[in-house]
GROMACS .gro file of C-alpha atoms in nm:
model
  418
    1UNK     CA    1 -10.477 -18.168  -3.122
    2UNK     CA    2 -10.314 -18.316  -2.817
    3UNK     CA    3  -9.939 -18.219  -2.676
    4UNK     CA    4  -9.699 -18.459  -2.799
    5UNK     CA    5  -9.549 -18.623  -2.478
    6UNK     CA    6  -9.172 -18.511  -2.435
    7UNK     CA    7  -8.893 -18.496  -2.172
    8UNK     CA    8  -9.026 -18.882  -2.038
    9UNK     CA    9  -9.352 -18.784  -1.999
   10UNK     CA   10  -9.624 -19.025  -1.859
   11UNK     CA   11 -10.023 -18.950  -2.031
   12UNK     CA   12 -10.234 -19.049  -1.783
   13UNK     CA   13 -10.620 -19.131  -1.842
   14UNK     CA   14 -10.797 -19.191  -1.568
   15UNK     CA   15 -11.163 -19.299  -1.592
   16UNK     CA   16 -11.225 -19.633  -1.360
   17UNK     CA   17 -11.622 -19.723  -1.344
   18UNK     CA   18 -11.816 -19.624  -1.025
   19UNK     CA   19 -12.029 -19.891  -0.859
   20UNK     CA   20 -12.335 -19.721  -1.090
   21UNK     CA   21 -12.159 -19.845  -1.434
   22UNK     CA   22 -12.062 -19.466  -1.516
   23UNK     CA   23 -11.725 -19.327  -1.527
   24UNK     CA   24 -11.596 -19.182  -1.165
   25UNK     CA   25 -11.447 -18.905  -1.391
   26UNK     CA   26 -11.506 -18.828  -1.779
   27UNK     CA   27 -11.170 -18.851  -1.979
   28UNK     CA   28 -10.976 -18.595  -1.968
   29UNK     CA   29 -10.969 -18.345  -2.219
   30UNK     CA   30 -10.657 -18.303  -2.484
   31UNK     CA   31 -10.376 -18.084  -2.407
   32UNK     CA   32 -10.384 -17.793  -2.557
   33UNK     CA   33 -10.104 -17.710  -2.801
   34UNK     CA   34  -9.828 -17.596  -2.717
   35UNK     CA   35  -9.719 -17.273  -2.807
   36UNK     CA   36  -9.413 -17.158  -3.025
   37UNK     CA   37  -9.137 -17.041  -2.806
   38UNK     CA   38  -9.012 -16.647  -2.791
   39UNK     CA   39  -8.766 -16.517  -2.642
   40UNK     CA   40  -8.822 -16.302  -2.343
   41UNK     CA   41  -8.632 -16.079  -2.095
   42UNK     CA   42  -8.547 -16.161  -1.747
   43UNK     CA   43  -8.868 -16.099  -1.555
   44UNK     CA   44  -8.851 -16.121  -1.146
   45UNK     CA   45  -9.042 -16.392  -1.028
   46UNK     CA   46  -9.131 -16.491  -1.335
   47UNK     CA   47  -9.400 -16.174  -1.335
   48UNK     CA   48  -9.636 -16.207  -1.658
   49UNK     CA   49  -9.444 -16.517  -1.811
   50UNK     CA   50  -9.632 -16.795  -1.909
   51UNK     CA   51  -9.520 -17.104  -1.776
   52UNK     CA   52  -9.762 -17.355  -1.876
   53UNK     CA   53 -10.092 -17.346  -2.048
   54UNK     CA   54 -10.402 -17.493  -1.842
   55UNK     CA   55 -10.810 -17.524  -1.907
   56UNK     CA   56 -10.857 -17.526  -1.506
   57UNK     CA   57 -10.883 -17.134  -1.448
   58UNK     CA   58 -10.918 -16.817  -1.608
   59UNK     CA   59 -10.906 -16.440  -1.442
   60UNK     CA   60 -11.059 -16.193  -1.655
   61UNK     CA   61 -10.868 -15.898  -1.414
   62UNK     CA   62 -11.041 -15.603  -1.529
   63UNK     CA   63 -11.419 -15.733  -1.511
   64UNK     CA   64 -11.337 -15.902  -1.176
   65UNK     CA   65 -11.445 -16.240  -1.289
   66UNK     CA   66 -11.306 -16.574  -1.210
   67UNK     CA   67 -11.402 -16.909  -1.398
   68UNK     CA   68 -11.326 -17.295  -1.316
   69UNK     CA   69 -11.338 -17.465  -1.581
   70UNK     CA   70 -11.574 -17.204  -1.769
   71UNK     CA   71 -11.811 -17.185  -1.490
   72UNK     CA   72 -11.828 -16.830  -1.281
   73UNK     CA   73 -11.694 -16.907  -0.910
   74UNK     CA   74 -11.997 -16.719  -0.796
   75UNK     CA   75 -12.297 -16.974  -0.950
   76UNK     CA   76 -12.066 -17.232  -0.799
   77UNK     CA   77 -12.061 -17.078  -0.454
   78UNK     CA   78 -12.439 -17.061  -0.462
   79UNK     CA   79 -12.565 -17.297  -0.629
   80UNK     CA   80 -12.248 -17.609  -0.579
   81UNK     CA   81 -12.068 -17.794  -0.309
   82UNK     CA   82 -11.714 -17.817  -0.216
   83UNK     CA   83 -11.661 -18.162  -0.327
   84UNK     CA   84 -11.864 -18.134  -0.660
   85UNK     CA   85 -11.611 -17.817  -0.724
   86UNK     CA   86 -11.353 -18.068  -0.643
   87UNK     CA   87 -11.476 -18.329  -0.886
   88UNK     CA   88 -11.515 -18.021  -1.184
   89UNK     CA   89 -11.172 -17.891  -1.085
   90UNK     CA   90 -10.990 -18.258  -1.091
   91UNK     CA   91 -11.152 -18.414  -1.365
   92UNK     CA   92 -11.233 -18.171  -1.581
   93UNK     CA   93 -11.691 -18.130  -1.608
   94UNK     CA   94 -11.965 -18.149  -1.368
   95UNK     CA   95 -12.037 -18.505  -1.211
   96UNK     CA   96 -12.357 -18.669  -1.292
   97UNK     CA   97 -12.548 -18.756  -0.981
   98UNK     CA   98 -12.397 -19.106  -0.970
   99UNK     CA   99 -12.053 -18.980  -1.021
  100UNK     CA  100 -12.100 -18.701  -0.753
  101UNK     CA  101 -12.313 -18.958  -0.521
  102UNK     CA  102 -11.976 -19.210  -0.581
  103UNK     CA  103 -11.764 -18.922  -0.555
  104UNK     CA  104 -11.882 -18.839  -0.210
  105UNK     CA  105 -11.915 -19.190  -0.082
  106UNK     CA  106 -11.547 -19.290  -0.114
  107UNK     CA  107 -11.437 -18.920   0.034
  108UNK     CA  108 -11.643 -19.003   0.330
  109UNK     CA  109 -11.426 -19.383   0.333
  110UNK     CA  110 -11.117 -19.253   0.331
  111UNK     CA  111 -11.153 -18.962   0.592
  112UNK     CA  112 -10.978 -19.167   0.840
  113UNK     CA  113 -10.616 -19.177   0.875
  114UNK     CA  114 -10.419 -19.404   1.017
  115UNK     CA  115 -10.286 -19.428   1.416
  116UNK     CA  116  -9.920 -19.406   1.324
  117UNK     CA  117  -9.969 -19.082   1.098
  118UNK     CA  118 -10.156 -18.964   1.463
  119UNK     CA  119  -9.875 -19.068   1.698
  120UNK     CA  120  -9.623 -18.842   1.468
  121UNK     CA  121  -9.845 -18.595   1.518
  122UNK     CA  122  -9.813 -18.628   1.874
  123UNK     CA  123  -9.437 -18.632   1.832
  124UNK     CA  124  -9.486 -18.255   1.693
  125UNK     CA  125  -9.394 -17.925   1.953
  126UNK     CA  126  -9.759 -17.833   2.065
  127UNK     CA  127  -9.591 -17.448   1.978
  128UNK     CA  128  -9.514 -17.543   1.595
  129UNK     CA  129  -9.746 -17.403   1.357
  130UNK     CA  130 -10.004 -17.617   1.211
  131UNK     CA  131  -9.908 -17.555   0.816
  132UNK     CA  132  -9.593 -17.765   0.937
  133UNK     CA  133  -9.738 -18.022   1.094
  134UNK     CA  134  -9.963 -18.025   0.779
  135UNK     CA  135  -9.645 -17.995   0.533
  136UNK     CA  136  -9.510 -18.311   0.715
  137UNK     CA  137  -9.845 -18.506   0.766
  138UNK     CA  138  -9.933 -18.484   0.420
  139UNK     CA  139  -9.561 -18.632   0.277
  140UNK     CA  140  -9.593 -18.907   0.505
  141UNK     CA  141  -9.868 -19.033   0.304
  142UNK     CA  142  -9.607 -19.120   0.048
  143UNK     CA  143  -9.523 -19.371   0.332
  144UNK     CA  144  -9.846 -19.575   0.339
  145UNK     CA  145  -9.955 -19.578  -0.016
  146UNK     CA  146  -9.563 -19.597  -0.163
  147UNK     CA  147  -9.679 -19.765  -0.507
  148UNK     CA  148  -9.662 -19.529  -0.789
  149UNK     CA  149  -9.818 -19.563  -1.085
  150UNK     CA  150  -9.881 -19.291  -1.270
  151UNK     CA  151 -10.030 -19.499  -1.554
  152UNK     CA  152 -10.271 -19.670  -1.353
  153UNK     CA  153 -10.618 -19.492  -1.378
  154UNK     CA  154 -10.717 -19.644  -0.985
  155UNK     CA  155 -10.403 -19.511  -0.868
  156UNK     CA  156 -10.489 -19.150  -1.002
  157UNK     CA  157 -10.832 -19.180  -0.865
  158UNK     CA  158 -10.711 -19.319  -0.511
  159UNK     CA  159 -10.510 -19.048  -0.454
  160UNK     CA  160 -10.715 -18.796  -0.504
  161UNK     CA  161 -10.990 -18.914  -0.305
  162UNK     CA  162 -10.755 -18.996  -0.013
  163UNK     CA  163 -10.593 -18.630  -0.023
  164UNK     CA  164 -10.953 -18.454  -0.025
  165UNK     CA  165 -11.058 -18.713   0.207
  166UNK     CA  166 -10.746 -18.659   0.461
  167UNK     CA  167 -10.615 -18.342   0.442
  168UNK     CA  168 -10.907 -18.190   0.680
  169UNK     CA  169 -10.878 -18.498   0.934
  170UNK     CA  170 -10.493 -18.376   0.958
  171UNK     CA  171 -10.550 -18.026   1.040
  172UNK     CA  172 -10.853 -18.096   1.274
  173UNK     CA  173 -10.635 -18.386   1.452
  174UNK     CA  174 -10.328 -18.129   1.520
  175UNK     CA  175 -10.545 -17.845   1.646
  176UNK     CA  176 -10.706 -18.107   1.939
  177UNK     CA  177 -10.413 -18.243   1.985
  178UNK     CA  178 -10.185 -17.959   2.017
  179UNK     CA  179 -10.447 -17.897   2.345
  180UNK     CA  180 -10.332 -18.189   2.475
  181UNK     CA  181 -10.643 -18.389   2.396
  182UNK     CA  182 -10.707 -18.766   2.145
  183UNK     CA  183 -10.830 -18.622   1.772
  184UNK     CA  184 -11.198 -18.722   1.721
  185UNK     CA  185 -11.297 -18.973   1.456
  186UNK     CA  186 -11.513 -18.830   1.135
  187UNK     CA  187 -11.814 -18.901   1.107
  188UNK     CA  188 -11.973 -19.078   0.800
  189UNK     CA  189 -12.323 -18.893   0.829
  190UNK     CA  190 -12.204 -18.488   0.824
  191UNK     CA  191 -12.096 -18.349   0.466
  192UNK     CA  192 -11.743 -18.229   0.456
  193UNK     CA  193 -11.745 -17.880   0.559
  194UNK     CA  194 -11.970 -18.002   0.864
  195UNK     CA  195 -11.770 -18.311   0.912
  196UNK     CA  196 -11.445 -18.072   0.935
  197UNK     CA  197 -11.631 -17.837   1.194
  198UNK     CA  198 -11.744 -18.147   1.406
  199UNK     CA  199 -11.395 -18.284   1.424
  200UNK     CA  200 -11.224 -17.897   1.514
  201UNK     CA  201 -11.487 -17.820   1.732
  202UNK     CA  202 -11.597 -18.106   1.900
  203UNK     CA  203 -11.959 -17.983   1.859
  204UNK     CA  204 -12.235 -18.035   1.652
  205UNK     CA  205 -12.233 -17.862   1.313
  206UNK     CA  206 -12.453 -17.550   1.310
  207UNK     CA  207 -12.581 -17.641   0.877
  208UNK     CA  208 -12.559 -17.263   0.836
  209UNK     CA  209 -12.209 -17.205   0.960
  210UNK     CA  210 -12.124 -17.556   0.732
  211UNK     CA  211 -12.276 -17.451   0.409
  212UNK     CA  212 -12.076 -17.111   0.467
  213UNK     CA  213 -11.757 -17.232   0.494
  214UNK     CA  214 -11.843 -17.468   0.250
  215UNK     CA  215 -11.871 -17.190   0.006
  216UNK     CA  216 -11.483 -17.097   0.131
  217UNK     CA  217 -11.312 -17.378   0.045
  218UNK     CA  218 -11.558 -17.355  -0.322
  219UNK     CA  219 -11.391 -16.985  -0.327
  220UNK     CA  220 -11.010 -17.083  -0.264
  221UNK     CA  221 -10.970 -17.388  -0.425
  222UNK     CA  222 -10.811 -17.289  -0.761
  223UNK     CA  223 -10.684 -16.949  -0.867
  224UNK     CA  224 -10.454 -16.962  -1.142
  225UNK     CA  225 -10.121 -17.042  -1.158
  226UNK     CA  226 -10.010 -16.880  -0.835
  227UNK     CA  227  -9.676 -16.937  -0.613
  228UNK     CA  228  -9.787 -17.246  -0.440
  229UNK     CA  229  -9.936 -17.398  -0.722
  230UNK     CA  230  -9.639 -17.369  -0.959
  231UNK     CA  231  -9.461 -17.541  -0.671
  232UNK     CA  232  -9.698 -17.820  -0.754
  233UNK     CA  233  -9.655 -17.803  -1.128
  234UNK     CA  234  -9.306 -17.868  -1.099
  235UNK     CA  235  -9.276 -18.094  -0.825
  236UNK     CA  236  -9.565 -18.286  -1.053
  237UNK     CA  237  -9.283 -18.251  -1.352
  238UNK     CA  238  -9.044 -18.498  -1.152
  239UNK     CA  239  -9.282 -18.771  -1.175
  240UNK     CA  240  -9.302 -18.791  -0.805
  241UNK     CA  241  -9.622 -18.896  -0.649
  242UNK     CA  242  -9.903 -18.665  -0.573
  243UNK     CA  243  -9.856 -18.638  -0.162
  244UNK     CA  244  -9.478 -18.482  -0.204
  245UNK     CA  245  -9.657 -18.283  -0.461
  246UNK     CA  246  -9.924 -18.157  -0.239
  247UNK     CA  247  -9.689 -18.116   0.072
  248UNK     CA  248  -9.457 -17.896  -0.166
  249UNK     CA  249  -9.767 -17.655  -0.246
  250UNK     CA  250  -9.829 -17.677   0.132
  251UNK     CA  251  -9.483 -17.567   0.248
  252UNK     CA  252  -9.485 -17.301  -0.007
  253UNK     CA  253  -9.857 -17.186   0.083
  254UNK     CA  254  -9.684 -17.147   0.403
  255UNK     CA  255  -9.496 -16.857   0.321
  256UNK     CA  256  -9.631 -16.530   0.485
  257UNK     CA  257  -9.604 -16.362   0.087
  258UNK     CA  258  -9.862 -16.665  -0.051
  259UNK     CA  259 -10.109 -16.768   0.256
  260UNK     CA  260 -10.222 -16.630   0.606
  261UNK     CA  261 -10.296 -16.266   0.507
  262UNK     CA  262 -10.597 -16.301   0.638
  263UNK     CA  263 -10.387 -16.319   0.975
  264UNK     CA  264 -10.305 -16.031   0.910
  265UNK     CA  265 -10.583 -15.811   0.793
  266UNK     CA  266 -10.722 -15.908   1.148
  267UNK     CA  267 -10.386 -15.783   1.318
  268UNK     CA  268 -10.484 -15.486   1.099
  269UNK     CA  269 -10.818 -15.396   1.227
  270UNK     CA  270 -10.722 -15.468   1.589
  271UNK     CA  271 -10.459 -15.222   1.519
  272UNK     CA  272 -10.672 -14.977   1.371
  273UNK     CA  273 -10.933 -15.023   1.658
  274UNK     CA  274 -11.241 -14.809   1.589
  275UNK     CA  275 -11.347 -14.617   1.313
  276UNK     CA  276 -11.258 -14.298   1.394
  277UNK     CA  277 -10.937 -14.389   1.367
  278UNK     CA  278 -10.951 -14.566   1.005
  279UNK     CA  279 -10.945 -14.216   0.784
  280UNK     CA  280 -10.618 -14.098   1.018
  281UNK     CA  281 -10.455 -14.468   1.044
  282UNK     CA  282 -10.506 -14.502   0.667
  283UNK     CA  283 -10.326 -14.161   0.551
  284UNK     CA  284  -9.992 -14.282   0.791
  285UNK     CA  285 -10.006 -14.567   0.616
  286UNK     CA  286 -10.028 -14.442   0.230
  287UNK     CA  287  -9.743 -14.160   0.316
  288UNK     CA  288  -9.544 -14.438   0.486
  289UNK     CA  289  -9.593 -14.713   0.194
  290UNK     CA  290  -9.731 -14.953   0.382
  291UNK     CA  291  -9.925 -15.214   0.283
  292UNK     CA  292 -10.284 -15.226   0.326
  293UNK     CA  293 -10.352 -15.562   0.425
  294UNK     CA  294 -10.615 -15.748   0.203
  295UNK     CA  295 -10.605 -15.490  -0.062
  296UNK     CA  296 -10.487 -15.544  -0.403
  297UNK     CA  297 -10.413 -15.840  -0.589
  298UNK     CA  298 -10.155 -15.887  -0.913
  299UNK     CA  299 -10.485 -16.004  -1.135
  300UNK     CA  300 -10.727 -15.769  -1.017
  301UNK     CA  301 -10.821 -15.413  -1.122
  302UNK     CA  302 -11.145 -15.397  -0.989
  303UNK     CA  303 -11.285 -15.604  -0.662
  304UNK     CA  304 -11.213 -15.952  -0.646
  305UNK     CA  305 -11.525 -16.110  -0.710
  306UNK     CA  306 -11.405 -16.354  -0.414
  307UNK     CA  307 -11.454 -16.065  -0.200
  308UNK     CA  308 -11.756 -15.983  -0.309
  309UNK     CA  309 -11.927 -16.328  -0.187
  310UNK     CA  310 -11.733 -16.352   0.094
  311UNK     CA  311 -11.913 -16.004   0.226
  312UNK     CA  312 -12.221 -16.157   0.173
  313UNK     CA  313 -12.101 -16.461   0.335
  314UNK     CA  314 -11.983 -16.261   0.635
  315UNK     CA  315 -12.330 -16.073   0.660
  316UNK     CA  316 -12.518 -16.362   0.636
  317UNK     CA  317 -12.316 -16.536   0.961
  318UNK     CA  318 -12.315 -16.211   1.134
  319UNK     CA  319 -12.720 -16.207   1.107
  320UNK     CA  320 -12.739 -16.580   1.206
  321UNK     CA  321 -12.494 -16.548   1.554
  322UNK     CA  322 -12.476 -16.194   1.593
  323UNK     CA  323 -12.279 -15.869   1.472
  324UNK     CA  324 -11.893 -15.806   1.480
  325UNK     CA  325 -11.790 -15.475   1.585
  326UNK     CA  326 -11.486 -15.549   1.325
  327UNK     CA  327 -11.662 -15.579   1.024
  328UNK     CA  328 -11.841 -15.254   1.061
  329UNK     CA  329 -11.433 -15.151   1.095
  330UNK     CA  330 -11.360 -15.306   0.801
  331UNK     CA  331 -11.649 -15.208   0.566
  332UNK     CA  332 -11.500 -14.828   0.694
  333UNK     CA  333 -11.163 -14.887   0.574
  334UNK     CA  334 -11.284 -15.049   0.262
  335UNK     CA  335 -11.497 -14.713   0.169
  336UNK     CA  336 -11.211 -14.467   0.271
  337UNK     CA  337 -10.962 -14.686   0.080
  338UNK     CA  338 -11.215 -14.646  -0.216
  339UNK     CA  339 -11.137 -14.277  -0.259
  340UNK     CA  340 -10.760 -14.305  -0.149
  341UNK     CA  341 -10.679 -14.640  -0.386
  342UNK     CA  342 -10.936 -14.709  -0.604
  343UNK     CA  343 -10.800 -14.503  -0.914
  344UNK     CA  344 -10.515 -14.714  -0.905
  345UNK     CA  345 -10.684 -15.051  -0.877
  346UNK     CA  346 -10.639 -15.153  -0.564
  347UNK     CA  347 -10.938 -15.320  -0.428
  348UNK     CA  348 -11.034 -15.561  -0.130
  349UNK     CA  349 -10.918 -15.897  -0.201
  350UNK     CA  350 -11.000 -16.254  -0.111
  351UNK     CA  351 -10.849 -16.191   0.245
  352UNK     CA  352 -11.016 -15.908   0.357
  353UNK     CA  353 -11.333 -16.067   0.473
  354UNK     CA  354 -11.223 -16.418   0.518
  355UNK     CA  355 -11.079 -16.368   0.808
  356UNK     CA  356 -11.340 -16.194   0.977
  357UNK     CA  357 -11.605 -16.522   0.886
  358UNK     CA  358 -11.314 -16.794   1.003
  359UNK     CA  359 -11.334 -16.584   1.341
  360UNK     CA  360 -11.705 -16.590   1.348
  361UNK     CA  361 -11.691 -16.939   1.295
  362UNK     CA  362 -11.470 -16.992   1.560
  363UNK     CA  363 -11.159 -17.101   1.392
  364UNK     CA  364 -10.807 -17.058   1.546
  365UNK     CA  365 -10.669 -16.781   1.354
  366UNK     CA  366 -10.314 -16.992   1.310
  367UNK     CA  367 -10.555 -17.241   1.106
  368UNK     CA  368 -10.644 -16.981   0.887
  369UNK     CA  369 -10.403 -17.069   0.614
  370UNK     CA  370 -10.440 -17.466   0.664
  371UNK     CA  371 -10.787 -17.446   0.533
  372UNK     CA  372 -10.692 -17.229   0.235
  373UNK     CA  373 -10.462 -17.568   0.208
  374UNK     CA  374 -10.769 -17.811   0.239
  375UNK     CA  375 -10.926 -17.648  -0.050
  376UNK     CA  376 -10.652 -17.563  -0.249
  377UNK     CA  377 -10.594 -17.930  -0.270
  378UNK     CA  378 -10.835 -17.964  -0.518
  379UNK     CA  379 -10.663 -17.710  -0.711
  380UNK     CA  380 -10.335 -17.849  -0.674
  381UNK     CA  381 -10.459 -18.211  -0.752
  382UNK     CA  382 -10.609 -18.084  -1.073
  383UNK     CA  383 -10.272 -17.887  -1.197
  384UNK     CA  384 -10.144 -18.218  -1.132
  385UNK     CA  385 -10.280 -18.412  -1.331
  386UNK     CA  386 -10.304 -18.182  -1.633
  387UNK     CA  387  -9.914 -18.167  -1.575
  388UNK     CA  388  -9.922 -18.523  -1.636
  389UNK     CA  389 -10.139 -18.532  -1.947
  390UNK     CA  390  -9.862 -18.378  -2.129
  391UNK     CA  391  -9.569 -18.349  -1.862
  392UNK     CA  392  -9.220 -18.180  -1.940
  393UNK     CA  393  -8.985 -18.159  -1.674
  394UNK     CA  394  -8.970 -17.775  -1.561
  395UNK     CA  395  -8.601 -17.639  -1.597
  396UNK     CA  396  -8.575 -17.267  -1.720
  397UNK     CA  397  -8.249 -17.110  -1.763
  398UNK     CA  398  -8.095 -16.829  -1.575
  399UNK     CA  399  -7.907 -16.542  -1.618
  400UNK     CA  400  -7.554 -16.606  -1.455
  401UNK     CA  401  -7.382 -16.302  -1.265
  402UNK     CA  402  -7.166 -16.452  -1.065
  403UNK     CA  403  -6.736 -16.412  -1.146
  404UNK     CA  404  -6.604 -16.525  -1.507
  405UNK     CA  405  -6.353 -16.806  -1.533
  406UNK     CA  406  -6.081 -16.824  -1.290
  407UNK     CA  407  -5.835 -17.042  -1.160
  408UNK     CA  408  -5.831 -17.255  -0.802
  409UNK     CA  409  -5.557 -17.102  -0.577
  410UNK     CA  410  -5.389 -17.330  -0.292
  411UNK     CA  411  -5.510 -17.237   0.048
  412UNK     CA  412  -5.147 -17.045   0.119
  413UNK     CA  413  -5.181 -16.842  -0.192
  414UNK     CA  414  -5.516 -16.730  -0.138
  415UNK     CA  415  -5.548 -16.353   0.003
  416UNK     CA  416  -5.630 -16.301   0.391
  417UNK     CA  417  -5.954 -16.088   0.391
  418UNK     CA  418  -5.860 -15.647   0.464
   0.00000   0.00000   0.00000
């Protein structure tokens, strides 16, 4: 039975035909229902509270599985693409080849964005760091396509394609412009991944090193209702439209506790510097309490199964353009953490070996964390509009500890601080 609609809620049912006759997207499916409400006790950061309920994403923790919409993130990392994840993710099932064929078509469209949204970019310090220029690029969407109509099934469908579409063409356009140099136009013939390689690079796409970080973005685009994609939830709750919604979940995927560990799991390594030294560095870090960078994860007790294909991942690009002295570092410190961490659950996460494949890729390691935003948009666009299928307006309480009652003193009366 679907959520009744409260709080000035909007239901929104998106399912325009594609040029085939067939639905773009299948309906969505009900809300589930809602939960009786219990009373809880004050939890930091909300830890273990449910906020919402959602049919996106399940983590089973302790078997180190992770599901999108019922389907194990590992068959779709082998056997799916990034934008057919997208289309699962957003609308709910697996495209038919029309709808996936359509799908990709109007992505390809839309890649473009427009010269003024490229002269602000220009207007940005060549030193700031690209998840702000992203944070800013993405809001002034809201800008150029200011109708909102959250009602309207083509308005739900237009956004989404235009953020998938977009969001990459930002990121690539403030990396060659940053180096003092004109972005490069997509190109309508290269898939996404190598579209997004082409227009960073300003090479041809190697397929292999496309298909690979294809399988990235498949591998970070939903997980669960974590920091930045609660930001989305409630921003979504406001009724805003979805590009301040997506450049909220940027600016808080910007924060160095959410994205760009990866960043620093490389710092680690370099730190470390050769494996002699991992067993030694390791022990000063555990007696210290230090973090291990790229280990552990709230919803993991075992490996993250992220991890796991993005080793394989990592092999596979190492055998195709050569070794890297720093993953045979980091499969060390992996196997000594094993013995030092493992009884308390503290495994590699999806950091540890990302890094090292965005490196052999050739990727900036500032743009690590905007392409954990490109394909995290899908995520955040499908939170979205399952907020809006049965939207409430977020406002939890608090627990007040601030002074009781008290009366406004002149300024002469008031006490001059001891």
């Amino acid at each position: 039975m679907a959520a009744k609609n409260t709080g000035g809620s909007t239901a929104v049912q998106p399912n325009p035909e594609s040029a085939a006759g067939e639905p773009l997207a299948p309906p969505p499916p009900a809300a589930p229902a809602v939960a009786t409400e219990t009373t809880v006790s004050f939890r930091p950061g909300l830890e273990g509270v449910p906020a919402t309920q959602s049919a996106i994403c399940d983590i089973d923790g302790n078997r180190g599985i992770l599901t999108y919409r019922g389907y194990p993130v590992d068959q779709l990392a082998r056997q799916s693409s990034f934008l057919e994840t997208a289309y699962l993710l957003i609308w709910g099932e697996l495209p038919t080849i029309f709808q996936l064929r359509d799908f990709e078509h109007e992505v390809k469209m839309h890649r473009r964005v427009s010269f003024r949204i490229r002269d602000m970019m220009k207007c940005f310090p060549a030193s700031g760091h690209p998840m702000d220029a992203l944070q800013a690029s993405a809001a002034s969407l809201g800008l150029f396509y200011s109708r909102r109509a959250l009602n309207d099934p083509q308005y739900i469908v237009a956004a989404v394609v235009r953020l998938i579409a977009k969001i990459p063409t930002m990121v690539a356009a403030f990396q060659l412009i940053r180096k003092g140099q004109d972005p490069i136009q997509p190109r309508d013939d290269l898939t996404y991944a190598e579209n997004f390689l082409y227009m960073l690079t300003e090479q041809e796409p190697d397929r292999t090193a496309a298909r690979i970080l294809d399988a990235c973005l498949i591998l970070h685009a939903e997980h669960s209702l974590n920091a930045s994609t609660f930001s989305a939830r409630v921003t979504a709750s406001t009724l805003t439209d979805p590009y301040a919604v997506v450049a909220s979940a940027v600016g808080t995927l910007a924060g160095p506790l959410h994205g760009g560990a990866n960043e620093d799991v490389l710092d680690m390594l370099e730190e470390i510097g050769t494996i002699d030294q991992v067993e030694p560095w390791l022990d000063r870090a555990i007696a210290a309490k230090q973090k291990i960078m790229g280990f552990g994860h709230r919803e993991y007790r075992v490996k993250d199964p992220r991890a796991v294909i993005l080793q394989g991942l990592a092999e596979e690009l190492f055998t195709r353009f050569g070794t890297d002295p720093m993953y045979d570092l980091a499969r060390a410190l992996e196997a000594a953490a094993a013995g030092r961490l493992g009884a308390k659950g503290i495994y590699p996460n999806v950091d540890f070996y990302s890094g090292l494949v965005y490196r052999k890729l050739g990727i900036p390691r500032d743009l690590f964390t905007p392409i954990f935003a490109i394909a995290r948009t899908a995520g955040w666009l499908a939170h979205w509009r399952e907020q809006l299928g049965a939207n409430r307006i977020f406002r939890p309480s608090q627990i007040y500890t601030g002074y009781p009652e008290r009366t406004w003193l002149p300024l002469e009366q008031r006490p001059l601080p001891t």
